[in-house]
Amino acid sequence: MKNDIAVIILAAGKSTRMRSDLPKVLHKLCARPMLGYVLDLVASLKPKQVAAVLGFKQELVRKIIPKGVKIAIQRKLIGTAEAVKSGLSALKGFKGTVLVLYGDAPLLKKETLKKLLDYHIKNDADATLLTAQLNKPAGYGRVIRDKYFSICGIVEEKDADEVEKDIKEINTGIMAFKKESLENNLKYIRPNNRKKEYYLTDIIGILAKKGFLVEAVKADDPQEVLGINTGVELSGANFIMQKRINEKFMQEGVTIVDPATAFISFGTKIGQGTVIYPFTVIERDVKIGKRCSVGPFAHLRESVRLGNEVTAGNFIEMVRARIGAKTFVKHFSYIGDSTLGASVNIGAGTVTANFDGLKKNYTIIKDKVNIGSDTVIVAPARIGRSATTGAGSVVTKNVPDNTVVAGVPARTLRKKR
Ligand code: UD1
Ligand code: MG
């Protein structure tokens, strides 16, 4: 059917310009591989079929490919045209529109793709490009138009002459095709360029020359179509993604005092009424309840859960920790591999010594415990309900409920009534 859509995601390339051993598409924005964002976007379009083209270190990349997405392997990494060929071979029995996306453009939004697809289908085009107008187009392929403003081709930066380099309309790499127009013309692409690669972009000139209908849609926001090729571009895209994540939280009722210094990973959950103070770093898999107070200078590492109304204050590091409601961890503490109950007060400078040199050990602190300042809890340890530790204690044994301990190593002083 003409309106059916299949997507090919190109993700086979190396990481040459990133100067990295890791495939480019696995480099992260806000703690998530960039390809993850593209895969989500594709799923939101609900296409009939999806093929991800993998090549360089495909065994690493395939780990993040969800079920239902076909994996096509590009054996020879000789350019984007070859990659599309591999992708097409995975789209068995499909007829309709083929959308080509690049795995290194993670900021793209659904509305923009919809606009491209609607225009492509409405005009019954053979190919429709998503283009963008950039003040600094360096690095991108330039869109060549004739005197009637019809598209006649794309020229890559490396192959462009001075006049072409001045063109500000760029190829975003995102293209929609009539499947048979794509399939039947890929074979005419030749590696006649500086890199000696088979460029998908050459198909536009080939189609235009043969009289096929080539159209273009311009992206409203050029930021969205940023292709990431270098570490500098990665950090630029990370900044934009972080801004999006932070703004979404603010719209949902989270206060972020200084969005420029709130580094919150993709997938973090934060409840309404929580305040994030400046210089806070939140890594992956963190859930924060309602009306909490986090930071300034807090580092919540992976698998932290804060209940409602928790304070995780200044200079706190937490990792693999569950903190019960209304518990205070206010000043310079390390809480790792721990479960804290509700209404616990952790004094300044408390450390859970979780690592014995070989393995991580667990700390349990029950409800209403009072940990004195500068306590070191040598895990494994369990501090019973309503127990207290004196300032400077080094706890090496379990502490029963309602008991006060102090000293180095900590000994029982008395039972509470
Ligand atoms: C490409 C476009 C350029 C466009 C820019 C937009 C070509 C020839 N050029 O350039 O016009 O302005 O994107 O960001 O397409 N890949 C494969 N197999 C390969 C080579 C690449 O799967 O053999 C994948 C890469 O993993 C990447 C994508 O294709 O996700 C684009 O490749 P990249 O090398 O980044 O192309 P650009 O130089 O950015
Ligand atoms: Mg690129």
Short mmCIF file of C-alpha atoms and ligand atoms in Angstrom, two decimals:
data_model
loop_
_atom_site.label_atom_id
_atom_site.label_comp_id
_atom_site.label_asym_id
_atom_site.label_seq_id
_atom_site.Cartn_x
_atom_site.Cartn_y
_atom_site.Cartn_z
CA MET A 1 0.00 0.00 0.00
CA LYS A 2 1.21 3.46 -0.87
CA ASN A 3 0.62 4.75 2.66
CA ASP A 4 2.42 1.90 4.39
CA ILE A 5 5.72 2.87 5.91
CA ALA A 6 8.90 0.92 6.51
CA VAL A 7 11.95 2.44 8.15
CA ILE A 8 15.63 1.75 7.56
CA ILE A 9 17.95 3.04 10.29
CA LEU A 10 21.59 3.33 9.30
CA ALA A 11 23.85 2.43 12.17
CA ALA A 12 26.69 0.42 10.67
CA GLY A 13 29.33 3.12 10.55
CA LYS A 14 32.55 3.27 12.52
CA SER A 15 33.48 5.93 15.00
CA THR A 16 36.31 7.41 12.97
CA ARG A 17 35.66 11.08 13.64
CA MET A 18 34.70 10.36 17.24
CA ARG A 19 38.16 8.78 17.56
CA SER A 20 36.63 6.01 19.56
CA ASP A 21 36.50 2.22 19.72
CA LEU A 22 32.83 2.37 20.57
CA PRO A 23 30.41 2.47 17.61
CA LYS A 24 29.27 6.06 17.19
CA VAL A 25 25.58 5.27 17.66
CA LEU A 26 26.34 3.89 21.15
CA HIS A 27 27.80 7.15 22.38
CA LYS A 28 25.46 8.61 24.93
CA LEU A 29 23.28 11.66 25.35
CA CYS A 30 22.04 12.09 28.92
CA ALA A 31 23.21 8.56 29.74
CA ARG A 32 21.43 6.87 26.85
CA PRO A 33 22.97 5.66 23.56
CA MET A 34 22.02 8.05 20.78
CA LEU A 35 20.53 5.22 18.74
CA GLY A 36 18.02 4.60 21.56
CA TYR A 37 16.34 7.93 20.84
CA VAL A 38 16.10 7.13 17.13
CA LEU A 39 14.59 3.71 17.88
CA ASP A 40 11.95 5.32 20.12
CA LEU A 41 11.09 7.84 17.48
CA VAL A 42 10.68 5.09 14.89
CA ALA A 43 8.44 3.07 17.21
CA SER A 44 6.23 6.12 17.71
CA LEU A 45 5.52 6.18 13.97
CA LYS A 46 4.16 2.62 14.15
CA PRO A 47 5.67 1.54 10.82
CA LYS A 48 4.89 -1.80 9.17
CA GLN A 49 8.51 -2.89 9.27
CA VAL A 50 11.78 -1.57 10.66
CA ALA A 51 15.29 -2.64 9.71
CA ALA A 52 18.39 -1.49 11.58
CA VAL A 53 21.54 -1.74 9.51
CA LEU A 54 24.48 -2.74 11.70
CA GLY A 55 28.11 -3.36 10.84
CA PHE A 56 30.97 -2.05 12.95
CA LYS A 57 30.90 -3.97 16.26
CA GLN A 58 27.37 -5.11 15.53
CA GLU A 59 27.45 -7.47 18.52
CA LEU A 60 27.48 -4.42 20.80
CA VAL A 61 24.89 -2.42 18.92
CA ARG A 62 22.37 -5.26 18.62
CA LYS A 63 22.01 -5.36 22.40
CA ILE A 64 19.92 -2.20 22.31
CA ILE A 65 17.79 -3.17 19.30
CA PRO A 66 14.28 -4.06 20.47
CA LYS A 67 12.39 -7.14 19.37
CA GLY A 68 10.39 -6.54 16.24
CA VAL A 69 13.18 -4.56 14.59
CA LYS A 70 14.94 -6.58 11.92
CA ILE A 71 18.71 -6.52 11.93
CA ALA A 72 20.46 -6.24 8.58
CA ILE A 73 24.20 -6.65 8.52
CA GLN A 74 26.23 -4.46 6.19
CA ARG A 75 29.29 -6.59 5.43
CA LYS A 76 31.35 -3.97 3.63
CA LEU A 77 31.32 -0.51 5.19
CA ILE A 78 31.57 1.30 1.89
CA GLY A 79 28.97 3.98 2.31
CA THR A 80 25.38 4.88 3.06
CA ALA A 81 24.06 3.57 -0.28
CA GLU A 82 25.43 0.11 0.48
CA ALA A 83 23.88 0.34 3.95
CA VAL A 84 20.46 1.09 2.47
CA LYS A 85 20.85 -1.88 0.13
CA SER A 86 21.40 -4.14 3.15
CA GLY A 87 18.40 -2.58 4.87
CA LEU A 88 16.15 -3.15 1.84
CA SER A 89 17.05 -6.82 1.72
CA ALA A 90 15.58 -7.18 5.21
CA LEU A 91 12.24 -5.58 4.27
CA LYS A 92 10.65 -8.70 2.84
CA GLY A 93 7.48 -8.31 0.85
CA PHE A 94 7.09 -4.65 1.71
CA LYS A 95 5.48 -2.19 -0.69
CA GLY A 96 5.06 1.50 0.07
CA THR A 97 7.17 4.30 1.50
CA VAL A 98 10.65 3.64 2.81
CA LEU A 99 11.92 6.18 5.31
CA VAL A 100 15.69 6.30 5.76
CA LEU A 101 17.00 7.59 9.08
CA TYR A 102 20.56 7.96 10.33
CA GLY A 103 21.45 6.61 13.74
CA ASP A 104 23.57 9.66 14.45
CA ALA A 105 20.67 12.16 14.42
CA PRO A 106 18.99 11.61 17.79
CA LEU A 107 17.33 15.00 18.28
CA LEU A 108 14.76 14.58 15.55
CA LYS A 109 11.10 14.91 16.54
CA LYS A 110 8.07 12.96 15.47
CA GLU A 111 6.15 15.98 14.15
CA THR A 112 8.96 16.73 11.71
CA LEU A 113 8.97 13.20 10.35
CA LYS A 114 5.20 13.26 10.06
CA LYS A 115 5.42 16.46 8.06
CA LEU A 116 7.97 14.86 5.73
CA LEU A 117 5.93 11.68 5.26
CA ASP A 118 2.65 13.52 4.73
CA TYR A 119 4.20 15.75 2.10
CA HIS A 120 5.87 12.80 0.38
CA ILE A 121 2.67 10.79 0.20
CA LYS A 122 0.43 13.70 -0.72
CA ASN A 123 2.66 14.61 -3.66
CA ASP A 124 3.18 11.02 -4.69
CA ALA A 125 6.90 11.84 -4.87
CA ASP A 126 9.62 9.32 -5.66
CA ALA A 127 11.92 10.87 -3.09
CA THR A 128 11.42 13.59 -0.50
CA LEU A 129 14.33 15.02 1.43
CA LEU A 130 14.28 16.64 4.80
CA THR A 131 16.50 19.69 4.45
CA ALA A 132 17.46 22.48 6.81
CA GLN A 133 18.75 26.00 6.49
CA LEU A 134 21.97 26.43 8.46
CA ASN A 135 24.08 29.54 8.93
CA LYS A 136 27.11 27.32 9.35
CA PRO A 137 26.50 24.40 7.01
CA ALA A 138 30.05 23.02 7.28
CA GLY A 139 30.25 19.24 7.30
CA TYR A 140 26.86 18.57 5.76
CA GLY A 141 25.89 17.63 2.20
CA ARG A 142 24.55 20.67 0.29
CA VAL A 143 21.28 20.64 -1.63
CA ILE A 144 21.67 21.71 -5.24
CA ARG A 145 18.66 23.31 -6.93
CA ASP A 146 18.25 24.50 -10.51
CA LYS A 147 16.94 27.89 -11.63
CA TYR A 148 13.35 26.69 -11.18
CA PHE A 149 14.21 25.79 -7.58
CA SER A 150 13.82 22.09 -8.36
CA ILE A 151 16.22 19.78 -6.61
CA CYS A 152 18.86 18.35 -8.88
CA GLY A 153 21.24 16.72 -6.45
CA ILE A 154 23.26 16.68 -3.27
CA VAL A 155 26.96 17.36 -3.08
CA GLU A 156 28.99 16.29 -0.07
CA GLU A 157 31.15 18.92 1.61
CA LYS A 158 34.35 17.10 0.67
CA ASP A 159 33.40 17.19 -3.01
CA ALA A 160 31.88 20.66 -3.07
CA ASP A 161 33.46 23.61 -4.87
CA GLU A 162 33.57 27.09 -3.31
CA VAL A 163 30.21 28.15 -4.75
CA GLU A 164 28.51 24.96 -3.55
CA LYS A 165 30.07 25.32 -0.10
CA ASP A 166 28.26 28.66 0.19
CA ILE A 167 24.87 26.93 -0.06
CA LYS A 168 23.10 27.06 3.28
CA GLU A 169 20.45 24.45 2.56
CA ILE A 170 21.75 21.11 3.80
CA ASN A 171 20.79 17.47 3.52
CA THR A 172 19.77 16.16 6.93
CA GLY A 173 20.16 12.58 5.69
CA ILE A 174 16.50 11.87 6.36
CA MET A 175 14.70 10.85 3.21
CA ALA A 176 11.45 9.20 2.20
CA PHE A 177 11.31 7.08 -0.94
CA LYS A 178 8.88 5.15 -3.03
CA LYS A 179 10.33 1.74 -2.42
CA GLU A 180 10.71 0.70 -6.04
CA SER A 181 12.23 4.05 -7.09
CA LEU A 182 14.87 3.56 -4.42
CA GLU A 183 15.45 -0.10 -5.08
CA ASN A 184 15.68 0.22 -8.86
CA ASN A 185 18.14 3.10 -8.84
CA LEU A 186 20.62 2.27 -6.09
CA LYS A 187 22.60 0.27 -8.61
CA TYR A 188 23.50 3.40 -10.57
CA ILE A 189 25.44 4.89 -7.66
CA ARG A 190 29.19 4.93 -8.24
CA PRO A 191 31.96 5.70 -5.75
CA ASN A 192 33.10 8.71 -7.76
CA ASN A 193 34.03 10.94 -4.87
CA ARG A 194 36.90 11.90 -2.60
CA LYS A 195 36.11 9.16 -0.10
CA LYS A 196 35.53 6.49 -2.77
CA GLU A 197 32.30 5.52 -1.03
CA TYR A 198 28.85 4.65 -2.33
CA TYR A 199 26.86 7.70 -1.24
CA LEU A 200 23.12 7.37 -0.79
CA THR A 201 22.91 11.08 -1.44
CA ASP A 202 23.86 10.47 -5.09
CA ILE A 203 20.52 8.82 -5.70
CA ILE A 204 18.87 12.22 -5.59
CA GLY A 205 20.81 13.44 -8.63
CA ILE A 206 20.17 10.14 -10.40
CA LEU A 207 16.40 10.30 -9.80
CA ALA A 208 16.21 13.98 -10.75
CA LYS A 209 18.11 13.41 -13.98
CA LYS A 210 15.81 10.55 -14.97
CA GLY A 211 12.75 12.72 -14.40
CA PHE A 212 11.52 11.15 -11.17
CA LEU A 213 9.74 13.49 -8.80
CA VAL A 214 12.11 14.70 -6.07
CA GLU A 215 10.67 16.95 -3.38
CA ALA A 216 11.95 18.50 -0.18
CA VAL A 217 10.56 19.62 3.14
CA LYS A 218 12.46 22.04 5.34
CA ALA A 219 12.83 21.33 9.05
CA ASP A 220 11.51 24.25 11.10
CA ASP A 221 14.13 23.85 13.78
CA PRO A 222 17.64 23.16 12.47
CA GLN A 223 18.73 21.99 15.93
CA GLU A 224 16.60 18.90 15.52
CA VAL A 225 18.51 17.55 12.57
CA LEU A 226 21.98 17.81 14.03
CA GLY A 227 24.11 14.88 12.90
CA ILE A 228 26.70 13.82 15.44
CA ASN A 229 30.10 13.01 14.01
CA THR A 230 32.58 14.37 16.56
CA GLY A 231 32.98 14.67 20.31
CA VAL A 232 32.25 18.38 20.09
CA GLU A 233 28.97 17.73 18.26
CA LEU A 234 28.11 15.06 20.82
CA SER A 235 28.45 17.53 23.65
CA GLY A 236 26.39 20.11 21.75
CA ALA A 237 23.61 17.57 21.22
CA ASN A 238 23.84 16.46 24.84
CA PHE A 239 23.22 20.04 25.90
CA ILE A 240 20.08 20.25 23.78
CA MET A 241 18.79 16.89 25.01
CA GLN A 242 19.43 17.88 28.63
CA LYS A 243 17.50 21.06 28.10
CA ARG A 244 14.55 19.07 26.72
CA ILE A 245 14.62 16.65 29.65
CA ASN A 246 14.84 19.43 32.22
CA GLU A 247 12.08 21.46 30.60
CA LYS A 248 9.78 18.45 30.62
CA PHE A 249 10.33 18.03 34.36
CA MET A 250 9.64 21.71 34.97
CA GLN A 251 6.39 21.43 33.00
CA GLU A 252 5.43 18.50 35.22
CA GLY A 253 5.86 20.45 38.45
CA VAL A 254 9.46 19.77 39.38
CA THR A 255 11.46 22.86 40.35
CA ILE A 256 14.93 22.98 38.85
CA VAL A 257 16.66 25.96 40.36
CA ASP A 258 19.44 26.09 37.75
CA PRO A 259 18.67 23.99 34.67
CA ALA A 260 22.16 24.66 33.33
CA THR A 261 23.71 22.65 36.16
CA ALA A 262 21.10 19.92 36.59
CA PHE A 263 22.44 16.83 34.80
CA ILE A 264 19.53 14.45 34.83
CA SER A 265 19.71 11.19 32.89
CA PHE A 266 17.14 10.06 30.36
CA GLY A 267 14.52 7.88 32.05
CA THR A 268 14.79 9.46 35.51
CA LYS A 269 11.49 9.73 37.39
CA ILE A 270 10.89 12.74 39.64
CA GLY A 271 7.68 13.44 41.54
CA GLN A 272 5.79 16.71 41.66
CA GLY A 273 6.92 19.32 44.13
CA THR A 274 10.50 18.10 44.26
CA VAL A 275 13.21 20.75 44.11
CA ILE A 276 16.51 20.06 42.37
CA TYR A 277 19.19 22.50 43.54
CA PRO A 278 22.21 23.47 41.40
CA PHE A 279 25.07 21.15 40.48
CA THR A 280 23.19 17.92 40.76
CA VAL A 281 24.13 14.84 38.75
CA ILE A 282 21.55 12.08 38.42
CA GLU A 283 22.66 8.92 36.67
CA ARG A 284 20.53 6.22 35.07
CA ASP A 285 17.73 4.30 36.78
CA VAL A 286 16.92 6.80 39.51
CA LYS A 287 13.43 7.41 40.89
CA ILE A 288 12.70 10.35 43.15
CA GLY A 289 9.43 10.79 45.00
CA LYS A 290 7.28 13.86 45.57
CA ARG A 291 8.33 16.97 47.50
CA CYS A 292 11.93 15.87 47.89
CA SER A 293 14.88 18.21 48.08
CA VAL A 294 17.99 17.21 46.14
CA GLY A 295 21.32 19.05 46.11
CA PRO A 296 23.06 21.40 45.81
CA PHE A 297 26.04 19.28 44.76
CA ALA A 298 24.29 15.92 44.98
CA HIS A 299 25.38 12.89 43.00
CA LEU A 300 22.70 10.23 42.71
CA ARG A 301 24.23 7.29 40.90
CA GLU A 302 22.49 4.28 39.42
CA SER A 303 19.54 2.56 41.09
CA VAL A 304 18.70 5.13 43.72
CA ARG A 305 15.12 5.36 44.99
CA LEU A 306 14.01 8.29 47.12
CA GLY A 307 10.60 8.07 48.80
CA ASN A 308 8.43 11.16 49.25
CA GLU A 309 9.78 14.15 51.14
CA VAL A 310 13.34 12.91 51.32
CA THR A 311 16.19 15.39 51.65
CA ALA A 312 19.40 14.44 49.87
CA GLY A 313 21.35 17.56 50.55
CA ASN A 314 24.76 19.06 49.97
CA PHE A 315 27.67 16.92 48.81
CA ILE A 316 25.82 13.62 48.95
CA GLU A 317 26.73 10.55 46.93
CA MET A 318 24.23 7.73 46.75
CA VAL A 319 24.35 4.52 44.75
CA ARG A 320 22.08 1.46 44.77
CA ALA A 321 20.20 2.90 47.71
CA ARG A 322 16.57 3.02 48.79
CA ILE A 323 15.65 5.87 51.05
CA GLY A 324 12.32 5.85 52.90
CA ALA A 325 9.90 8.77 53.16
CA LYS A 326 10.84 11.83 55.21
CA THR A 327 14.41 10.70 55.72
CA PHE A 328 17.14 13.32 55.88
CA VAL A 329 20.60 12.83 54.42
CA LYS A 330 21.54 16.45 54.53
CA HIS A 331 25.28 16.98 54.55
CA PHE A 332 28.26 15.24 52.93
CA SER A 333 27.44 11.57 53.13
CA TYR A 334 28.09 8.44 51.10
CA ILE A 335 25.22 6.00 51.07
CA GLY A 336 25.89 2.94 48.93
CA ASP A 337 24.20 -0.48 48.75
CA SER A 338 21.79 0.49 51.48
CA THR A 339 18.17 0.53 52.44
CA LEU A 340 17.10 3.32 54.78
CA GLY A 341 13.67 3.35 56.38
CA ALA A 342 11.33 6.28 56.91
CA SER A 343 12.06 9.29 59.11
CA VAL A 344 15.71 8.43 59.52
CA ASN A 345 18.17 11.21 60.26
CA ILE A 346 21.65 10.75 58.88
CA GLY A 347 24.17 13.06 60.52
CA ALA A 348 26.76 15.02 58.58
CA GLY A 349 29.66 13.04 57.20
CA THR A 350 28.11 9.57 57.51
CA VAL A 351 29.64 6.83 55.38
CA THR A 352 28.35 3.36 54.61
CA ALA A 353 31.57 1.42 54.08
CA ASN A 354 30.15 -1.01 51.55
CA PHE A 355 33.29 -2.33 49.86
CA ASP A 356 35.61 -4.70 51.70
CA GLY A 357 38.15 -4.85 48.91
CA LEU A 358 36.51 -7.83 47.24
CA LYS A 359 32.79 -7.37 47.26
CA LYS A 360 30.01 -4.92 48.03
CA ASN A 361 28.16 -5.40 51.34
CA TYR A 362 24.75 -4.20 52.32
CA THR A 363 23.57 -1.79 55.03
CA ILE A 364 20.06 -1.71 56.44
CA ILE A 365 18.90 1.20 58.55
CA LYS A 366 15.38 0.86 59.94
CA ASP A 367 12.76 3.58 60.56
CA LYS A 368 13.42 6.50 62.91
CA VAL A 369 17.11 5.78 63.37
CA ASN A 370 19.39 8.65 64.36
CA ILE A 371 22.87 8.34 62.96
CA GLY A 372 25.32 10.70 64.67
CA SER A 373 27.66 12.89 62.66
CA ASP A 374 30.70 11.22 61.21
CA THR A 375 29.47 7.67 61.76
CA VAL A 376 31.07 4.96 59.64
CA ILE A 377 28.88 1.91 59.19
CA VAL A 378 31.04 -1.03 58.16
CA ALA A 379 28.76 -3.22 56.06
CA PRO A 380 27.19 -5.70 56.27
CA ALA A 381 25.29 -4.12 59.11
CA ARG A 382 21.75 -3.63 60.30
CA ILE A 383 20.77 -0.71 62.50
CA GLY A 384 17.53 -1.49 64.29
CA ARG A 385 14.47 0.72 64.53
CA SER A 386 14.84 3.92 66.58
CA ALA A 387 18.49 3.16 67.36
CA THR A 388 21.06 5.94 67.77
CA THR A 389 24.77 6.09 67.01
CA GLY A 390 26.99 8.64 68.72
CA ALA A 391 29.07 11.11 66.76
CA GLY A 392 32.22 9.53 65.36
CA SER A 393 31.06 5.94 65.89
CA VAL A 394 32.46 3.15 63.79
CA VAL A 395 29.69 0.57 63.68
CA THR A 396 31.04 -2.92 63.03
CA LYS A 397 28.14 -5.02 64.33
CA ASN A 398 24.39 -5.03 64.04
CA VAL A 399 22.65 -2.60 66.36
CA PRO A 400 19.41 -3.83 67.95
CA ASP A 401 16.21 -1.74 67.96
CA ASN A 402 16.01 1.15 70.46
CA THR A 403 19.69 0.95 71.34
CA VAL A 404 22.32 3.68 71.67
CA VAL A 405 25.84 2.80 70.53
CA ALA A 406 29.00 4.90 70.44
CA GLY A 407 32.76 4.68 70.07
CA VAL A 408 35.33 2.94 67.92
CA PRO A 409 34.32 0.21 67.45
CA ALA A 410 30.83 1.16 68.59
CA ARG A 411 29.57 -0.47 71.82
CA THR A 412 26.14 -0.42 73.41
CA LEU A 413 25.75 2.44 75.87
CA ARG A 414 22.17 1.84 76.84
CA LYS A 415 18.79 0.62 75.71
CA LYS A 416 16.23 3.33 75.05
CA ARG A 417 12.98 3.10 76.90
C1 UD1 B 1 25.70 12.16 5.89
C2 UD1 B 1 25.26 12.58 4.50
C3 UD1 B 1 25.29 14.10 4.38
C4 UD1 B 1 24.40 14.68 5.46
C5 UD1 B 1 24.76 14.18 6.84
C6 UD1 B 1 23.69 14.59 7.84
C7 UD1 B 1 25.97 10.73 3.03
C8 UD1 B 1 26.93 10.32 2.00
N1 UD1 B 1 26.14 11.97 3.50
O1 UD1 B 1 27.05 12.53 6.06
O2 UD1 B 1 24.85 14.51 3.11
O3 UD1 B 1 24.48 16.11 5.40
O4 UD1 B 1 24.85 12.75 6.87
O5 UD1 B 1 24.05 14.26 9.15
O6 UD1 B 1 25.07 9.99 3.35
N2 UD1 B 1 26.57 4.41 7.89
C9 UD1 B 1 26.34 3.07 7.62
N3 UD1 B 1 27.16 2.44 6.72
C10 UD1 B 1 28.17 3.06 6.06
C11 UD1 B 1 28.40 4.44 6.34
C12 UD1 B 1 27.58 5.08 7.26
O7 UD1 B 1 25.42 2.47 8.18
O8 UD1 B 1 28.86 2.41 5.28
C13 UD1 B 1 25.70 5.09 8.87
C14 UD1 B 1 26.44 5.69 10.05
O9 UD1 B 1 26.49 4.78 11.15
C15 UD1 B 1 25.60 6.91 10.39
C16 UD1 B 1 24.93 7.27 9.08
O10 UD1 B 1 25.05 6.16 8.23
O11 UD1 B 1 24.60 6.64 11.36
C17 UD1 B 1 25.55 8.50 8.43
O12 UD1 B 1 26.93 8.28 8.20
P1 UD1 B 1 28.00 9.42 8.48
O13 UD1 B 1 29.34 8.86 8.22
O14 UD1 B 1 27.77 10.03 9.79
O15 UD1 B 1 27.65 10.46 7.32
P2 UD1 B 1 27.95 12.02 7.29
O16 UD1 B 1 29.36 12.24 6.90
O17 UD1 B 1 27.50 12.62 8.56
MG MG B 2 26.84 11.82 10.36
#
